[in-house]
JSON list of C-alpha atoms in Angstrom, two decimals:
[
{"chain": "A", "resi": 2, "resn": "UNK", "atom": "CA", "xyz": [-26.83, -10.69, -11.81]},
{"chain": "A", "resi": 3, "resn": "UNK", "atom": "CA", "xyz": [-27.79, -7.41, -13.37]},
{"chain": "A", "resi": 4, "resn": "UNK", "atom": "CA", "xyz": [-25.96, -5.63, -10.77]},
{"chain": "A", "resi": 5, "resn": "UNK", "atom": "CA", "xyz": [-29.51, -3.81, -9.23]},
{"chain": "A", "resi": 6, "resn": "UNK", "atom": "CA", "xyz": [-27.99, -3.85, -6.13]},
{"chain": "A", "resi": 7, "resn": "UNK", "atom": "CA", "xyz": [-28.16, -1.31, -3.27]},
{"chain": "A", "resi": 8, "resn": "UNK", "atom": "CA", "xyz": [-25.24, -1.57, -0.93]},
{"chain": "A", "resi": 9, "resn": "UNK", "atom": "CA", "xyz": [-25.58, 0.04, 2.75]},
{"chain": "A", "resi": 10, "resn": "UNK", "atom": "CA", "xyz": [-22.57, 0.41, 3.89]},
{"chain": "A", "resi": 11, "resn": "UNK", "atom": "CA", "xyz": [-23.80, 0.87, 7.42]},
{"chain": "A", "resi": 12, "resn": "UNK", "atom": "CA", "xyz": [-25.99, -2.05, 7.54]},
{"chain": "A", "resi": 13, "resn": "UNK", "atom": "CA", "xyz": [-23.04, -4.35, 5.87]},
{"chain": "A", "resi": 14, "resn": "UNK", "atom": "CA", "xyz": [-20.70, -2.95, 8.59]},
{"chain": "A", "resi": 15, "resn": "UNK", "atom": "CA", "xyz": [-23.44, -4.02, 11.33]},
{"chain": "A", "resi": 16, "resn": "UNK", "atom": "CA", "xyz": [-24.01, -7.21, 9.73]},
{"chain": "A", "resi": 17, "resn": "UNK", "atom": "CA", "xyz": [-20.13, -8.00, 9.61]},
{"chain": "A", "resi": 18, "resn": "UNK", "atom": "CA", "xyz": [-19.92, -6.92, 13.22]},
{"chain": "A", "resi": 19, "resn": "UNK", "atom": "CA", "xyz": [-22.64, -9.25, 14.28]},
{"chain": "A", "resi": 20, "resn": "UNK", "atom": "CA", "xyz": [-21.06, -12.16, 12.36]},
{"chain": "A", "resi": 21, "resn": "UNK", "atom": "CA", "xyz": [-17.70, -11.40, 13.88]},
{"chain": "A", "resi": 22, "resn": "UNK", "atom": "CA", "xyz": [-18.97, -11.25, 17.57]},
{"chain": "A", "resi": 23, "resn": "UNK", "atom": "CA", "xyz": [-20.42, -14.68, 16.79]},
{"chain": "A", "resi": 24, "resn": "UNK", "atom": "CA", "xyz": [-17.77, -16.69, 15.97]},
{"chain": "A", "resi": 25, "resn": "UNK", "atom": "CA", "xyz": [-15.48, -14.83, 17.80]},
{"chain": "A", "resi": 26, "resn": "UNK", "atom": "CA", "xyz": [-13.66, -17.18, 19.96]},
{"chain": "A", "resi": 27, "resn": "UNK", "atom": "CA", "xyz": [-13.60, -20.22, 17.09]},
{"chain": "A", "resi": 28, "resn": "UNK", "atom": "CA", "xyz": [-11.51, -17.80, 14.62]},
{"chain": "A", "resi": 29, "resn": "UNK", "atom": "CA", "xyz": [-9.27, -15.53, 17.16]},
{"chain": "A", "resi": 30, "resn": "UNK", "atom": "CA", "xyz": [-6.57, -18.39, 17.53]},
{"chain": "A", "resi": 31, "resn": "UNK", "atom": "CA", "xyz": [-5.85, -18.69, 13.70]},
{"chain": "A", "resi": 32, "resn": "UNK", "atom": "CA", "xyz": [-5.56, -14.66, 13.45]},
{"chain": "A", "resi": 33, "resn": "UNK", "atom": "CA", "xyz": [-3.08, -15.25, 16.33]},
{"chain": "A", "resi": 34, "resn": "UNK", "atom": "CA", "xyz": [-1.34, -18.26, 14.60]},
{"chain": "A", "resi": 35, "resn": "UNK", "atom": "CA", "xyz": [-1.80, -15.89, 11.42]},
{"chain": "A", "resi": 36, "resn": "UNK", "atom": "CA", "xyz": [-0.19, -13.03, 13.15]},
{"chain": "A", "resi": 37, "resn": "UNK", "atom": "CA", "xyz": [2.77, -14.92, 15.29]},
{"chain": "A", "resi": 38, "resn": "UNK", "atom": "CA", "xyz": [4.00, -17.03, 11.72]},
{"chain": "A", "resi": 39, "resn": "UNK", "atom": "CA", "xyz": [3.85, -13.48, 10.52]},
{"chain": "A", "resi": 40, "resn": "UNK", "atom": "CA", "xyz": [6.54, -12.46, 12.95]},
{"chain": "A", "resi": 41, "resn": "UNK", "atom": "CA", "xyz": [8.68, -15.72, 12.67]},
{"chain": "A", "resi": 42, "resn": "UNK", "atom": "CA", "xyz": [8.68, -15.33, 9.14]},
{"chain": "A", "resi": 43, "resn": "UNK", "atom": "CA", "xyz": [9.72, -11.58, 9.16]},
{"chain": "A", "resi": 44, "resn": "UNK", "atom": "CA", "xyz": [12.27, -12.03, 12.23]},
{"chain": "A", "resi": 45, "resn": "UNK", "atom": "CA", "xyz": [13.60, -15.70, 10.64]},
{"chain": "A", "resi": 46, "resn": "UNK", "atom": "CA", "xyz": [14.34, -13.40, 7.27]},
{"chain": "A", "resi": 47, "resn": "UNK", "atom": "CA", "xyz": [15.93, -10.48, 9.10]},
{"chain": "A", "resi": 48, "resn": "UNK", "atom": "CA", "xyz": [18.39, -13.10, 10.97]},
{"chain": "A", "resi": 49, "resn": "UNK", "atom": "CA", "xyz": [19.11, -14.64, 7.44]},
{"chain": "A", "resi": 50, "resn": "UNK", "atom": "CA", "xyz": [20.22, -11.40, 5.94]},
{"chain": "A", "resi": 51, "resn": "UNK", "atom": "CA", "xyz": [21.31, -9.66, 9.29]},
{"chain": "A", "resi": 52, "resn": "UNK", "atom": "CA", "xyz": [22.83, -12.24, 11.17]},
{"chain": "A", "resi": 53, "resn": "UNK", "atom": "CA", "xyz": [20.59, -10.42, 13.90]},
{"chain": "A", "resi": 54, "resn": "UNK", "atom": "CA", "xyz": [16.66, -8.63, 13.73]},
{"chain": "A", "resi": 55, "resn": "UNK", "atom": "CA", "xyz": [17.79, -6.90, 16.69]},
{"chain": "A", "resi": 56, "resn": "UNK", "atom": "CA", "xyz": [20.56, -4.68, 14.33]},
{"chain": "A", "resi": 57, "resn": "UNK", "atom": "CA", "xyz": [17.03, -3.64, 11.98]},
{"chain": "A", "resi": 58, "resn": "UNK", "atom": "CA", "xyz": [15.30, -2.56, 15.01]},
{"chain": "A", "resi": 59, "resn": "UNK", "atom": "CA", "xyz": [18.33, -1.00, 16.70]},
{"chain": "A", "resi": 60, "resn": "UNK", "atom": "CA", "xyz": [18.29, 1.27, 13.41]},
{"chain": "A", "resi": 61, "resn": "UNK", "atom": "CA", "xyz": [15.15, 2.10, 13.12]},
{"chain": "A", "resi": 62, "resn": "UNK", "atom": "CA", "xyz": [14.34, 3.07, 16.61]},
{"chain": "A", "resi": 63, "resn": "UNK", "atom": "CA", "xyz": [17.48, 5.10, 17.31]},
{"chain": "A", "resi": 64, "resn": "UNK", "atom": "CA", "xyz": [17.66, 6.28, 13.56]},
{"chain": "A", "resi": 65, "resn": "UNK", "atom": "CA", "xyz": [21.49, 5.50, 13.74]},
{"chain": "A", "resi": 66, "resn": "UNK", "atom": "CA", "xyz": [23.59, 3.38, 11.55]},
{"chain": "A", "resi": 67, "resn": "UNK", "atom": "CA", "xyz": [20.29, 3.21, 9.32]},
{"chain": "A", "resi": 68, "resn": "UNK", "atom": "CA", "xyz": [22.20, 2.11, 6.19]},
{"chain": "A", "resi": 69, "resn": "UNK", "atom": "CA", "xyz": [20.69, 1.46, 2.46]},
{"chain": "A", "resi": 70, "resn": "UNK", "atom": "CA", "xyz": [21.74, -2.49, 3.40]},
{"chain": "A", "resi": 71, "resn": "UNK", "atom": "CA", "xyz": [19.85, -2.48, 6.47]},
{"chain": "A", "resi": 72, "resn": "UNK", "atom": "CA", "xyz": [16.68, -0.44, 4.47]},
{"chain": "A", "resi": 73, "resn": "UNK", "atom": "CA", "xyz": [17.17, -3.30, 1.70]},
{"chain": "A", "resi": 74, "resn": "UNK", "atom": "CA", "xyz": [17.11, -6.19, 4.04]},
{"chain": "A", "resi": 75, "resn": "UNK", "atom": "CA", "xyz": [13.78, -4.90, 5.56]},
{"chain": "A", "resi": 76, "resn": "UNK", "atom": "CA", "xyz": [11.96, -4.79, 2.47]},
{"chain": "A", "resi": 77, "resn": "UNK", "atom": "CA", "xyz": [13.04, -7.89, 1.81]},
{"chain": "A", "resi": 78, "resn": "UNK", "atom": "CA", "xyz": [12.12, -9.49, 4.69]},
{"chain": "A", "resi": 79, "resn": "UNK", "atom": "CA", "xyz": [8.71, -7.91, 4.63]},
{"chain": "A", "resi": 80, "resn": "UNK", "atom": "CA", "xyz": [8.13, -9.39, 0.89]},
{"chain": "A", "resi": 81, "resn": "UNK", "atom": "CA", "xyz": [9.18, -12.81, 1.71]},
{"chain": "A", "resi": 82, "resn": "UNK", "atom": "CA", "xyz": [7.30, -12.94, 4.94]},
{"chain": "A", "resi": 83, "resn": "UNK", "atom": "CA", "xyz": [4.28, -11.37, 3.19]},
{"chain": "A", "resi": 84, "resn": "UNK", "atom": "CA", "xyz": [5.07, -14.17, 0.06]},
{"chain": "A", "resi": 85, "resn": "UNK", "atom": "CA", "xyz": [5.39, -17.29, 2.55]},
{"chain": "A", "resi": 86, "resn": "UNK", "atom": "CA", "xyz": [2.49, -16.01, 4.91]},
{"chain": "A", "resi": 87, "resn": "UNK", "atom": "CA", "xyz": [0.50, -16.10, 2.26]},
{"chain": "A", "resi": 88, "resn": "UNK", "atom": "CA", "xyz": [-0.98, -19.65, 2.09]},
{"chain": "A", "resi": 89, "resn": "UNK", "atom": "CA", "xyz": [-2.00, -19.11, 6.12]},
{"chain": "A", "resi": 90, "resn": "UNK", "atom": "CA", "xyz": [-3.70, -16.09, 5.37]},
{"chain": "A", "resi": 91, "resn": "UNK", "atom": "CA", "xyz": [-5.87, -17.75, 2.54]},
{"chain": "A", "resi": 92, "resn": "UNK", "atom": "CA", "xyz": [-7.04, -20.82, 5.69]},
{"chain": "A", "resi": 93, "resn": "UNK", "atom": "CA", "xyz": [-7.95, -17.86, 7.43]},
{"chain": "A", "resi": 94, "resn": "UNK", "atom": "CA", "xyz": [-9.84, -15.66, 4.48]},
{"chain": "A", "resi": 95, "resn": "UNK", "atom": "CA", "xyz": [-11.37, -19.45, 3.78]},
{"chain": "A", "resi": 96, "resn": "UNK", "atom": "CA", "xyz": [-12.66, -19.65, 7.67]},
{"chain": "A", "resi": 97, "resn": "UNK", "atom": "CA", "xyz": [-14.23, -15.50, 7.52]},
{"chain": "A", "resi": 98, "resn": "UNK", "atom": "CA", "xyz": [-16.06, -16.59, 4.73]},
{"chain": "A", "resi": 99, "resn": "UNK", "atom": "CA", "xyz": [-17.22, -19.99, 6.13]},
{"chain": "A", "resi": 100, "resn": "UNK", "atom": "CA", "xyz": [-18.16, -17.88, 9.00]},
{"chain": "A", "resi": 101, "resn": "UNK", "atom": "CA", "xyz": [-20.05, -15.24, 6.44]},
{"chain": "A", "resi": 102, "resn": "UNK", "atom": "CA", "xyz": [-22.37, -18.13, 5.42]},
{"chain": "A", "resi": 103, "resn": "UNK", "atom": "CA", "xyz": [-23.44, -19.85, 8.06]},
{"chain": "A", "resi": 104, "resn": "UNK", "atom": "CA", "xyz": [-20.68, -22.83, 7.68]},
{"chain": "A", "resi": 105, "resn": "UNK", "atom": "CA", "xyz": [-18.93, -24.15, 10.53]},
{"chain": "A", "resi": 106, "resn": "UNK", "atom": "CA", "xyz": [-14.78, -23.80, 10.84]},
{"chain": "A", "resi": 107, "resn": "UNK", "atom": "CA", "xyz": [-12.02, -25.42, 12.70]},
{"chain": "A", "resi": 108, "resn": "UNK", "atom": "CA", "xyz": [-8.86, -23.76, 14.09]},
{"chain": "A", "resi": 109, "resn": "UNK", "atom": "CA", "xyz": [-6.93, -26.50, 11.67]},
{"chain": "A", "resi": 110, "resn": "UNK", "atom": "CA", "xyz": [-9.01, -25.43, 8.90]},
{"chain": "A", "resi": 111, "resn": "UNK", "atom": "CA", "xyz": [-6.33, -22.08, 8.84]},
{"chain": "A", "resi": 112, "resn": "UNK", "atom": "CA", "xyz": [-3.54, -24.82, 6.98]},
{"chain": "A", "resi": 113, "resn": "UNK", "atom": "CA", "xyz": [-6.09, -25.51, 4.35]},
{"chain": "A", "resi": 114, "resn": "UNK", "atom": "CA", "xyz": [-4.59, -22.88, 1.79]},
{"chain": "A", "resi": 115, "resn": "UNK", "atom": "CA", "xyz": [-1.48, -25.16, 1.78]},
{"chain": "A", "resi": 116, "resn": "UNK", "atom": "CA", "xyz": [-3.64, -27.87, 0.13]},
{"chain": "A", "resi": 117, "resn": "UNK", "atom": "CA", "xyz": [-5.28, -25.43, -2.99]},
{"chain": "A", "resi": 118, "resn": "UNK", "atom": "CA", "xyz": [-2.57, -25.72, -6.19]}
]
């Protein structure tokens, strides 16, 4: 509590590895659920604005018909996919520390955020 603490940074990053090897296969399918609401969100908002992702893409790959609309509409969708995301990723943040401390976690655990006001 007085903050006489000597971090490693190495021996953290080898401690975090170790924990993360563990429990690897009990916490990979809620950083995939994490990661494919992600894209739903982000594609759901581009279709919203866009009427079609595929035009954002189009435009960003090619570099053509890259409009301030089109830039707008991506930054948008990003925020409100970040914004709605949010109560996934803190299931997931929940279940890494869980893991951290020795607790068991469930894939379901990952909709717990949803429950915290």
């Amino acid at each position: 509590m007085v903050g006489d603490v000597e971090l490693q940074p190495i021996a953290v990053l080898q401690e975090a590895f170790k924990i993360t090897a563990k429990n690897f296969t009990k916490f990979l399918p809620a950083v995939i659920c994490l990661f494919i609401a992600q894209i739903a969100l982000l594609l759901l908002s581009l279709k919203i604005q866009l009427g079609n992702p595929s035009v954002f893409f189009d435009a960003f790959l090619t570099g053509q018909g890259f409009t301030a609309d089109i830039l707008k509409a991506g930054f948008m969708a990003n925020f409100w996919s970040d914004v709605l995301i949010a109560p996934l990723y803190v299931g997931v943040s929940l279940m890494a520390l869980n893991h951290s401390v020795g607790l068991p976690t469930k894939p379901s655990q990952i909709v717990k955020g949803f429950r915290l006001h």
